[in-house]
Amino acid sequence: MKLRNRIALAAIAGTLAAPLSLAHEVWLLPSSTVLSNTGYVTVDGAVSNDTFHFNYRPLRITDNLVITAPDGSEVMPENLQPGRLRTVFDAHLEQSGTYRLAVINAGVMAMWKEGDERKRWRGPRADFAASVPADAHELSVRETAGRIETFVTVGSPTDIRPSGEGLEMLPVTHPNDLYAGEAATFMFALDGQPAAGVRLAILPGGARYRDALDRTELVTDAHGRVTVTWPAPGMYYLSASITDTAASLGGADRRASYTVTLEVLPQ
Amino acid sequence: MKRIAPTLLCALLPGLAAAAELRVEVELPRIEVSDYRRPYVAAWLERPDNSVAARLALWYDLRMRDDEGKTWLKDLRQWWRRIGRDITVPVDGMTSATRNPGTHALTFTSGSAPLGMLAAGEYRLVVEAAREHGGREVVSVPLQWPPTQASRLDADGERELGRIAVELIP
């Protein structure tokens, strides 16, 4: 029984860790990012090793998908369907403005010893104090916060409210207003505060049809900002991560990661 | 002398001058495909900094059920970005039905909608077309406004648009 538990936990840990690993890309890919009428978009979510091609695993979407409407209300996904290689859902966009679609993974993993016995706990940060003894021996704590998101606008782009949690990208240039040949500026924030020195990578989709990945690496400036000039239209995958101890439990490492799918249009 | 006086007055006070005209001919080429749909077409005037000076015309499918035609307005990408996403269609005097292949003439008069009064300076007339199961094309013609003498300018599209001819009449 104990063994089975441990295997199950390891399996869960593996799945949760997958979005953070550098080996794979995790993304949400909407059918449209710009709409002139209210209606539906359909979204694919996958973990892949080829940007925007579903060729590895579906994105694990359980109760961690949050679709925020322009007025701040939450939209429930429809027809959520995990497949072998991708997860699919529909979102009914009934208002004008910008929708934020995000898969948010946050949790704490703790390991400690009670006598000779190795203990392990994984769960939400809020349950940590109640679940892990404060005086545990050889306690090691790892905290993760991940956000995988994309944006869809009906009509004119509207403001995107920061969540204030984990690592996120805040628009200076609106993410649904990106054009080839133009520069876009984004601000990265960690727990709502500008995050300097965040390393991020940008990958254009369609790598399957070219020889080079064309990966661009950038680092945020003192104000948490980066500026990108889009070389060509297409879908782009942007990922960033940062490790800190400031906001975590007992000074443990926290790894905050962020990925976003952006569409760049031709002029 | 009596006949010259009003002319002089007009020259001194351009606001009172006879209304200048902007005439535009938009050629929609005949495209030989089995599934031809008439293109959505938009025309507007913009300043060198891309800001919109006048929204001139929008031809789209007004007759579809449930305003379904609006769904495809975003495919006029530049028009959508510059104008479409900030307005509610239809707009009187600007929107009308899609048109058949051929040459279509539009005349705009200064002081009247939709051209209105424009500050003197450089502008671009922009015509954009997008066609279902087809392509998209933008053609622009730089011009000076108001015109000091009658002139004719043109530019040619390559796929979705034919000749865009602009006639400026002081």
XYZ file of C-alpha atoms in Angstrom:
437
model
C 0.000 0.000 0.000
C 2.773 2.330 0.977
C 4.660 1.483 -2.169
C 1.641 2.105 -4.341
C 1.127 5.451 -2.702
C 4.653 6.418 -3.395
C 4.415 5.441 -7.042
C 1.194 7.368 -7.410
C 2.779 10.455 -5.879
C 5.793 10.127 -8.097
C 3.532 9.881 -11.114
C 1.638 13.000 -10.107
C 4.864 14.832 -9.443
C 6.081 13.845 -12.885
C 2.989 15.201 -14.567
C 3.088 18.449 -12.646
C 6.756 18.904 -13.272
C 6.356 18.381 -17.014
C 5.139 21.906 -17.768
C 8.212 23.343 -16.066
C 10.795 21.190 -17.736
C 12.809 22.722 -20.516
C 12.552 19.628 -22.659
C 8.969 20.234 -23.636
C 6.793 23.113 -24.564
C 3.396 23.566 -22.942
C 0.795 25.706 -24.556
C -2.769 26.684 -25.181
C -3.521 27.320 -28.836
C -6.758 29.189 -29.576
C -8.555 28.860 -32.909
C -8.596 32.686 -33.159
C -7.061 35.504 -31.159
C -8.985 38.332 -32.829
C -12.751 38.186 -33.385
C -15.117 40.732 -34.863
C -18.229 39.044 -33.453
C -19.061 37.371 -30.176
C -19.052 33.594 -30.429
C -16.913 30.569 -29.765
C -13.247 29.818 -29.880
C -11.895 26.332 -29.484
C -8.593 25.788 -27.747
C -6.016 22.993 -27.859
C -3.741 22.398 -24.907
C -0.689 20.208 -25.210
C 2.770 19.352 -23.981
C 4.912 18.914 -27.066
C 8.456 18.862 -28.327
C 7.566 20.749 -31.488
C 5.845 24.081 -30.913
C 2.112 23.986 -31.637
C 2.147 20.426 -32.944
C 0.510 17.933 -30.614
C 2.996 15.143 -30.540
C 3.658 14.235 -26.924
C 1.021 14.613 -24.223
C -2.233 16.408 -23.577
C -2.128 19.414 -21.258
C -3.513 18.338 -17.902
C -6.592 20.497 -17.375
C -8.677 19.683 -14.324
C -9.807 22.489 -12.061
C -6.801 24.653 -12.971
C -8.246 26.356 -16.062
C -9.417 29.917 -15.482
C -11.069 31.831 -18.325
C -11.492 35.470 -17.312
C -13.960 37.626 -19.253
C -13.325 41.338 -19.940
C -15.583 42.300 -16.999
C -13.589 40.057 -14.640
C -16.186 37.299 -14.418
C -15.204 33.677 -14.960
C -16.333 31.752 -18.036
C -16.733 27.991 -17.695
C -15.141 25.965 -20.492
C -17.448 23.802 -22.588
C -16.786 20.377 -24.104
C -13.564 19.947 -22.163
C -12.093 16.757 -23.562
C -8.718 15.251 -22.780
C -7.300 13.284 -25.678
C -4.155 11.226 -26.031
C -2.102 14.035 -27.534
C -4.073 17.156 -26.726
C -6.841 18.489 -24.523
C -9.609 20.451 -26.196
C -12.180 22.889 -24.856
C -14.513 25.536 -26.206
C -15.042 28.972 -24.717
C -18.140 31.029 -25.366
C -17.089 34.668 -25.664
C -20.222 36.737 -25.150
C -18.709 40.144 -24.361
C -16.552 42.599 -26.254
C -13.023 42.938 -24.981
C -10.091 40.769 -23.991
C -10.413 37.293 -22.492
C -7.569 35.735 -20.548
C -7.373 31.934 -20.761
C -4.977 30.454 -18.227
C -3.992 27.106 -16.811
C -2.585 27.860 -13.385
C -0.543 25.269 -11.546
C 0.615 26.077 -8.065
C 1.669 23.779 -5.330
C 4.135 22.740 -2.699
C 6.050 19.505 -2.418
C 7.586 18.684 0.944
C 9.787 15.773 2.012
C 10.953 15.050 5.544
C 11.835 12.243 7.900
C 9.995 10.898 10.878
C 12.425 8.448 12.480
C 13.518 6.221 9.620
C 10.400 6.828 7.672
C 10.462 9.155 4.692
C 7.384 11.369 4.498
C 6.146 13.224 1.511
C 3.357 15.703 0.980
C 2.103 17.562 -2.037
C -0.704 20.056 -2.099
C -1.796 23.659 -2.211
C 0.281 26.223 -0.343
C -2.611 27.072 1.976
C -2.648 23.511 3.373
C 1.082 23.377 4.016
C 1.059 24.408 7.668
C -1.682 21.934 8.539
C -0.102 19.051 6.641
C 3.608 19.285 7.369
C 4.910 19.376 10.935
C 6.742 22.606 11.659
C 9.644 20.793 13.331
C 10.042 18.044 10.701
C 13.567 16.613 10.349
C 15.472 17.018 7.127
C 12.608 18.971 5.652
C 12.967 19.982 2.062
C 10.314 22.093 0.432
C 9.889 22.923 -3.214
C 7.284 25.355 -4.330
C 6.147 25.755 -7.905
C 3.918 28.337 -9.531
C 3.174 28.027 -13.230
C 0.906 29.887 -15.587
C 0.196 28.794 -19.157
C -1.987 31.259 -20.981
C -3.228 32.988 -24.083
C -5.453 35.949 -24.908
C -8.434 36.371 -27.221
C -10.090 39.706 -28.046
C -13.592 40.345 -29.348
C -13.709 43.840 -30.856
C -11.264 46.289 -29.275
C -8.536 45.151 -26.888
C -9.237 45.938 -23.234
C -7.097 46.040 -20.112
C -5.758 42.860 -18.586
C -5.829 42.855 -14.811
C -2.754 41.409 -13.126
C -3.424 38.368 -10.966
C -0.647 39.431 -8.597
C 0.386 35.798 -8.132
C 3.452 34.082 -9.522
C 5.145 35.161 -12.715
C 3.013 36.875 -15.328
C 3.308 39.088 -18.371
C 1.576 42.445 -18.213
C 0.932 44.281 -21.434
C 2.538 47.527 -22.359
C 1.757 46.537 -25.930
C -1.524 44.600 -25.879
C -0.979 40.875 -26.650
C -3.802 40.938 -29.216
C -2.287 43.902 -31.046
C 0.952 42.475 -32.411
C 2.113 43.017 -35.979
C 5.100 41.836 -37.978
C 7.804 44.468 -38.211
C 6.561 46.341 -35.154
C 8.094 46.394 -31.701
C 6.081 45.161 -28.719
C 6.934 45.815 -25.084
C 5.847 43.571 -22.218
C 6.400 43.850 -18.512
C 7.038 40.796 -16.379
C 5.866 40.786 -12.800
C 6.452 38.392 -9.954
C 3.661 38.493 -7.384
C 2.544 41.774 -8.919
C 5.959 43.477 -8.697
C 8.163 44.204 -11.742
C 10.643 41.342 -12.112
C 14.116 42.270 -13.347
C 16.471 39.691 -14.790
C 13.817 37.202 -15.896
C 15.144 35.063 -18.736
C 12.696 34.349 -21.460
C 12.704 32.511 -24.745
C 10.597 33.163 -27.810
C 9.972 30.467 -30.395
C 8.026 30.995 -33.590
C 5.625 28.158 -34.408
C 6.068 25.953 -37.441
C 9.613 24.803 -36.597
C 8.680 21.559 -38.321
C 8.907 23.334 -41.650
C 12.306 24.931 -41.215
C 15.753 23.737 -40.207
C 16.511 26.136 -37.344
C 14.484 26.677 -34.184
C 14.980 30.465 -34.478
C 14.887 30.737 -30.713
C 15.363 34.231 -29.294
C 16.487 34.694 -25.699
C 15.867 37.884 -23.776
C 16.273 39.133 -20.223
C 13.974 41.657 -18.583
C 15.479 45.047 -17.691
C 15.454 46.784 -14.307
C 11.760 47.628 -14.788
C 10.860 44.066 -15.718
C 10.455 45.015 -19.364
C 11.451 43.466 -22.650
C 10.920 44.720 -26.171
C 10.559 42.378 -29.115
C 10.345 43.254 -32.793
C 8.395 40.526 -34.563
C 10.270 39.351 -37.643
C 7.305 37.664 -39.333
C 3.629 36.969 -38.788
C 2.615 33.730 -37.103
C 1.985 32.105 -33.746
C 4.727 32.603 -31.170
C 5.496 30.718 -27.994
C 7.043 32.730 -25.171
C 8.259 31.113 -21.975
C 9.935 32.524 -18.913
C 10.912 31.306 -15.498
C 12.552 32.557 -12.356
C 13.667 30.973 -9.135
C 13.445 32.879 -5.881
C 13.038 32.341 -2.191
C 11.288 35.541 -1.206
C 7.672 34.468 -1.481
C 8.081 30.846 -0.556
C 7.561 28.837 2.572
C 10.440 28.634 5.001
C 12.907 30.080 2.520
C 12.490 27.142 0.162
C 13.175 27.550 -3.514
C 10.256 28.658 -5.534
C 10.220 28.197 -9.250
C 7.762 30.455 -11.021
C 7.192 29.805 -14.686
C 5.127 31.459 -17.352
C 4.250 30.611 -20.931
C 2.051 32.448 -23.367
C 0.899 31.885 -26.935
C 0.867 35.075 -29.010
C -0.342 35.692 -32.515
C 1.511 38.187 -34.701
C -0.427 39.412 -37.730
C 0.825 40.680 -41.069
C 0.595 44.417 -41.646
C -12.876 93.527 -61.132
C -16.183 92.515 -59.733
C -15.590 88.987 -60.994
C -12.137 88.699 -59.495
C -13.088 89.759 -55.995
C -14.864 86.524 -54.962
C -11.959 84.454 -56.295
C -9.517 86.474 -54.249
C -11.661 86.083 -51.224
C -11.768 82.346 -51.732
C -8.007 82.206 -52.039
C -7.594 84.152 -48.826
C -10.144 82.120 -46.916
C -9.759 78.525 -48.046
C -12.615 77.484 -45.774
C -15.007 79.307 -48.035
C -13.526 77.930 -51.240
C -15.545 75.663 -53.496
C -15.538 72.162 -52.003
C -12.619 70.039 -53.163
C -13.368 66.565 -54.398
C -11.668 63.233 -53.934
C -12.737 60.737 -56.570
C -11.691 57.151 -56.182
C -12.044 54.285 -58.614
C -11.669 50.831 -57.172
C -11.210 48.013 -59.628
C -12.171 44.566 -58.412
C -10.570 42.064 -60.759
C -12.534 39.150 -62.136
C -10.979 36.126 -60.508
C -11.584 32.812 -62.195
C -12.148 30.328 -59.407
C -14.998 27.889 -58.990
C -15.975 29.221 -55.583
C -15.859 32.991 -56.093
C -17.258 35.207 -53.328
C -17.333 38.955 -53.671
C -14.586 40.555 -51.567
C -15.005 42.639 -48.462
C -13.475 46.032 -49.280
C -12.623 49.026 -47.124
C -11.257 52.446 -48.030
C -9.962 55.131 -45.725
C -7.557 58.051 -45.527
C -4.696 57.922 -43.073
C -1.949 60.282 -42.013
C 1.764 59.447 -42.288
C 1.700 58.299 -38.636
C -1.001 55.694 -39.520
C -3.757 57.540 -37.692
C -7.092 57.594 -39.497
C -8.182 60.895 -41.025
C -11.419 59.718 -42.683
C -13.339 56.448 -42.899
C -14.554 56.384 -46.456
C -16.194 53.091 -47.337
C -16.801 49.526 -46.221
C -18.428 46.939 -48.432
C -19.387 43.786 -46.588
C -22.072 41.157 -46.522
C -24.984 42.902 -44.833
C -27.561 40.309 -45.705
C -26.395 37.292 -43.743
C -28.557 35.947 -40.971
C -27.726 37.040 -37.390
C -25.204 39.588 -38.670
C -22.965 36.669 -39.559
C -21.244 38.929 -42.115
C -19.592 40.859 -39.289
C -17.688 37.734 -38.303
C -15.357 38.183 -41.267
C -14.713 41.915 -40.862
C -11.545 41.123 -38.931
C -10.097 39.657 -42.136
C -9.748 43.225 -43.402
C -6.860 43.236 -40.971
C -5.574 46.744 -41.294
C -9.054 48.234 -41.467
C -10.032 46.176 -38.431
C -7.067 47.454 -36.487
C -7.351 51.068 -37.531
C -11.125 51.469 -37.584
C -13.312 48.379 -37.384
C -12.780 47.250 -33.836
C -13.703 50.668 -32.468
C -16.980 51.175 -34.310
C -20.351 49.511 -34.625
C -21.419 48.644 -38.147
C -23.425 49.435 -40.201
C -22.506 53.129 -40.383
C -24.669 55.404 -42.513
C -22.884 56.602 -45.615
C -19.890 54.318 -45.057
C -21.125 50.737 -45.165
C -22.831 49.055 -48.060
C -23.157 45.669 -49.707
C -20.300 43.840 -51.409
C -19.839 44.581 -55.095
C -19.235 42.602 -58.251
C -15.973 42.558 -60.195
C -15.618 45.739 -62.226
C -14.667 49.355 -61.569
C -16.554 51.230 -58.913
C -16.437 55.003 -58.610
C -16.735 56.839 -55.305
C -16.836 60.591 -54.883
C -16.109 62.395 -51.632
C -16.523 66.110 -51.121
C -14.655 68.162 -48.558
C -16.909 69.538 -45.879
C -19.384 66.655 -46.200
C -19.426 63.269 -44.538
C -17.534 61.010 -44.579
C -14.588 63.135 -45.772
C -15.243 66.236 -43.697
C -12.637 68.945 -43.293
C -9.068 67.749 -43.369
C -6.079 69.773 -42.258
C -3.681 70.520 -45.096
C -0.978 67.921 -45.366
C 0.113 64.492 -46.517
C -2.306 61.584 -46.548
C -2.571 58.061 -47.887
C -5.686 56.670 -49.453
C -5.780 53.024 -48.398
C -7.923 50.358 -50.025
C -7.992 46.879 -48.526
C -9.774 43.804 -49.887
C -10.236 40.339 -48.382
C -12.083 37.488 -50.021
C -13.474 34.288 -48.545
C -11.412 31.319 -49.793
C -9.215 33.936 -51.428
C -6.497 36.336 -50.391
C -6.112 39.780 -48.968
C -4.453 42.859 -50.394
C -3.812 46.429 -49.349
C -3.034 49.181 -51.861
C -2.236 52.721 -50.824
C -1.914 55.934 -52.789
C -0.058 58.884 -51.194
C -1.644 62.273 -51.814
C -1.542 65.908 -50.734
C -4.674 67.553 -49.420
C -6.190 69.941 -50.275
C -5.354 69.741 -53.983
C -4.055 72.921 -55.605
C -4.696 71.670 -59.117
C -6.584 68.826 -60.675
C -4.480 65.707 -60.695
C -4.737 61.979 -61.124
C -2.777 59.341 -59.206
C -2.988 55.612 -59.277
C -1.586 52.344 -58.001
C -2.159 48.767 -59.070
C -3.047 45.795 -56.960
C -1.645 42.424 -57.922
C -4.219 39.869 -56.820
C -7.341 40.943 -54.982
C -7.405 44.526 -56.222
C -6.971 45.995 -59.697
C -6.213 49.632 -60.413
C -6.913 52.137 -57.659
C -7.252 55.522 -59.341
C -7.496 58.755 -57.397
C -8.625 62.014 -58.920
C -8.125 65.204 -56.933
C -10.207 68.197 -57.882
C -9.621 71.539 -56.141
